[in-house]
Structures are given as structure tokens and as C-alpha cells.
Amino acid sequence: MKNKYLLLRRITQIGILALFMLSSCDFILKGNLSSSILFNSISLSDPFAYLQIFLASFSLNFGLFISAFLVFIIYALFLGRAFCAWVCPINLITNLAGVIRQNSNLKSSKITNFKQNTRYFILFSILLLSFIAQEPVFEKYSHIGIVTRGIIFMQSSAIFVAIIIFLLDLFVQKNLVCSHLCPLGAFYSLISKFSFLKINYDLNKCTKCMKCKTICPENQVLAIITKNSGDISNSECIKCGRCIEVCDDDALNFNLINFMKGKK
Ligand code: SF4
Ligand code: SF4
């Protein structure tokens, strides 16, 4: 199926939100993206949220540490920055803006020209601010928290913030929120340097059509294309699989799929 990863991602993203919303399913998953409980027994916490809480309070809550460490290990060792493409609800909004942009040839406004590294500056500023203000600032005021809680508890604030994100990505700058500003995406990029899951590129199959680079929301990660075969090592890749889906030459695939098929 052509768009199987897109379909799977939408099922995962909406499914997670639905589980949070349905109290009748709280034996499967309850809480929100910052802190949740799986099968009434496994605590999961956002490691970036934990870091802010630690810097704000300078106290070590052992239970919280373990639940954040578990999530940290899952992404750092295996999934990489997959949170952005497979879990975060903001991705639904920014993808929609991206599709409209692409099909309407909208140009970025000249008002802003944020570099992709801006997100790392914001990330470290937030950690510093959490320490100074003695509160986890991103947790309290983040666009992800407002939209997620808004969807779960049916608050109108979610619609308001979602519209702002949509308009920013549509009219101000391409992929502005997720590829330039979001500190959580930057955090997952930083911890994913050595994660297993990667996109693999086969130079011998590539016909240099560049459809992958056109569709990729973080196309700087595809610098390897046309140069060498191998894994895309840039950890800013969100593992969305769009590059795989648009490639008619079978030159890209998840390394996990190649591994399971016994290819190198
Ligand atoms: S970059 Fe931030 S807002 Fe965008 S998908 Fe990732 S965590 Fe969500
Ligand atoms: S390289 Fe592929 S999987 Fe990674 S972000 Fe780009 S389109 Fe998505």
C-alpha cells in the first residue's frame, strides 16, 4: 500500500488521543503525553518534562525518574525522534498546513527567517528558565500540552492554539513550528544520536528524482542522498516514512524492515 506509514501514523496518533479520552479504556492508557499509566501498572513520563521538573525543584523523585528514564531509553536506543511523527498531535496540524502549502505554492513571508537551530536555543533557554523560575515552564505553557489537554478534556483553548500553529506553518514559514521552534522535537533529536531505527538509502536504486527531499519535513537529514548508500544518521529525522512512500525506485526503507528481510 502506497501510504501505509501515513495511515499507520494517523491510527497511532488518533488512537493514543482516543485512549486518553475514553475513561472506559483507562485500564489500557490514562493520563496525557507528559505523564501516563499503561495497563494500570507501567508509569511513563516525558523525559524533557522530568528534566524541567528536576531543574525547577532540585529534588529527585525516584518514581518519576524511573518512568521518564524508561521513555528516554525507548527513544534514545530504539525509536529516535519517532515521537514527532507517530505520537504528537501537533504533527497532524503541521502536516495539514504542509500539504496545503505544497499544493498552493505558498511562499514564506519575509517577516521571519528562523534557522532550524533556533529550536536548540529555545530548548536550553527553557531549561534555564525552569531553573530560574522554579517551575517547569514548557510543561505549563507548551503548545503540545495545551492542544493535547484541550483534546482530551474538550477545551476550546486547543482549537485556538491549533489554528495559530496552522496559520504560522501555512503563511509565515514552511515547517516553522516543528522544524524550527519546538524544543521537545529538539530534545528528541539530541537524545536520538545512537538510536537503532533509521532510514536506509540505496544509491544503486536511486534515480535522483528528489521526491524524497521535496516531501521530507526535515530535508537537511537527506544530505546523504545521491552521495553514498547507508543509514540516514541525522537524528532530526522524525521516522515518518514519507520519503519511503514517495520513492518509486525502492531506494529508501526503514533499516528495521531491511534487517527483518535479511538485507544489510
Ligand atoms: S517538533 Fe514538537 S510539536 Fe512538532 S511533532 Fe515534534 S514534539 Fe510535536
Ligand atoms: S528522512 Fe524520511 S522518515 Fe526522515 S523525516 Fe524525512 S521523510 Fe520522514
GROMACS .gro file of N, CA, C and O in nm, residues 9 12-14 16-17 33 75 82-92:
model
   76
    9ARG      N    1   0.052   0.598   1.102
    9ARG     CA    2   0.082   0.710   1.193
    9ARG      C    3  -0.046   0.776   1.240
    9ARG      O    4  -0.061   0.810   1.357
   12THR      N    5  -0.212   0.562   1.493
   12THR     CA    6  -0.141   0.567   1.622
   12THR      C    7  -0.169   0.699   1.694
   12THR      O    8  -0.204   0.701   1.812
   13GLN      N    9  -0.153   0.811   1.621
   13GLN     CA   10  -0.173   0.943   1.684
   13GLN      C   11  -0.315   0.958   1.737
   13GLN      O   12  -0.335   0.997   1.853
   14ILE      N   13  -0.413   0.926   1.654
   14ILE     CA   14  -0.554   0.944   1.695
   14ILE      C   15  -0.590   0.838   1.799
   14ILE      O   16  -0.663   0.866   1.896
   16ILE      N   17  -0.397   0.703   2.030
   16ILE     CA   18  -0.344   0.741   2.162
   16ILE      C   19  -0.434   0.847   2.226
   16ILE      O   20  -0.471   0.838   2.343
   17LEU      N   21  -0.472   0.947   2.145
   17LEU     CA   22  -0.562   1.052   2.198
   17LEU      C   23  -0.696   0.992   2.240
   17LEU      O   24  -0.751   1.027   2.345
   33LEU      N   25   0.021   1.318   2.749
   33LEU     CA   26   0.153   1.291   2.689
   33LEU      C   27   0.268   1.322   2.784
   33LEU      O   28   0.379   1.274   2.764
   75TYR      N   29   1.323   0.586   2.329
   75TYR     CA   30   1.352   0.674   2.215
   75TYR      C   31   1.503   0.680   2.187
   75TYR      O   32   1.544   0.678   2.071
   82ALA      N   33   1.092   0.946   1.669
   82ALA     CA   34   0.962   0.899   1.617
   82ALA      C   35   0.843   0.961   1.690
   82ALA      O   36   0.732   0.964   1.636
   83PHE      N   37   0.864   1.011   1.812
   83PHE     CA   38   0.755   1.075   1.887
   83PHE      C   39   0.685   1.179   1.799
   83PHE      O   40   0.562   1.188   1.798
   84CYS      N   41   0.764   1.257   1.725
   84CYS     CA   42   0.708   1.368   1.648
   84CYS      C   43   0.613   1.320   1.538
   84CYS      O   44   0.510   1.382   1.513
   85ALA      N   45   0.648   1.212   1.471
   85ALA     CA   46   0.566   1.168   1.358
   85ALA      C   47   0.457   1.070   1.398
   85ALA      O   48   0.357   1.055   1.328
   86TRP      N   49   0.476   1.001   1.510
   86TRP     CA   50   0.385   0.891   1.544
   86TRP      C   51   0.297   0.919   1.666
   86TRP      O   52   0.199   0.849   1.689
   87VAL      N   53   0.334   1.016   1.749
   87VAL     CA   54   0.259   1.038   1.873
   87VAL      C   55   0.203   1.181   1.882
   87VAL      O   56   0.085   1.200   1.909
   88CYS      N   57   0.287   1.279   1.861
   88CYS     CA   58   0.249   1.419   1.889
   88CYS      C   59   0.132   1.466   1.802
   88CYS      O   60   0.137   1.457   1.678
   89PRO      N   61   0.026   1.520   1.862
   89PRO     CA   62  -0.090   1.565   1.783
   89PRO      C   63  -0.061   1.689   1.699
   89PRO      O   64  -0.132   1.716   1.602
   90ILE      N   65   0.045   1.764   1.735
   90ILE     CA   66   0.078   1.885   1.657
   90ILE      C   67   0.116   1.846   1.514
   90ILE      O   68   0.093   1.920   1.419
   91ASN      N   69   0.173   1.727   1.500
   91ASN     CA   70   0.213   1.678   1.367
   91ASN      C   71   0.093   1.671   1.271
   91ASN      O   72   0.106   1.695   1.151
   92LEU      N   73  -0.026   1.642   1.325
   92LEU     CA   74  -0.147   1.638   1.241
   92LEU      C   75  -0.175   1.776   1.183
   92LEU      O   76  -0.211   1.789   1.066
   0.00000   0.00000   0.00000
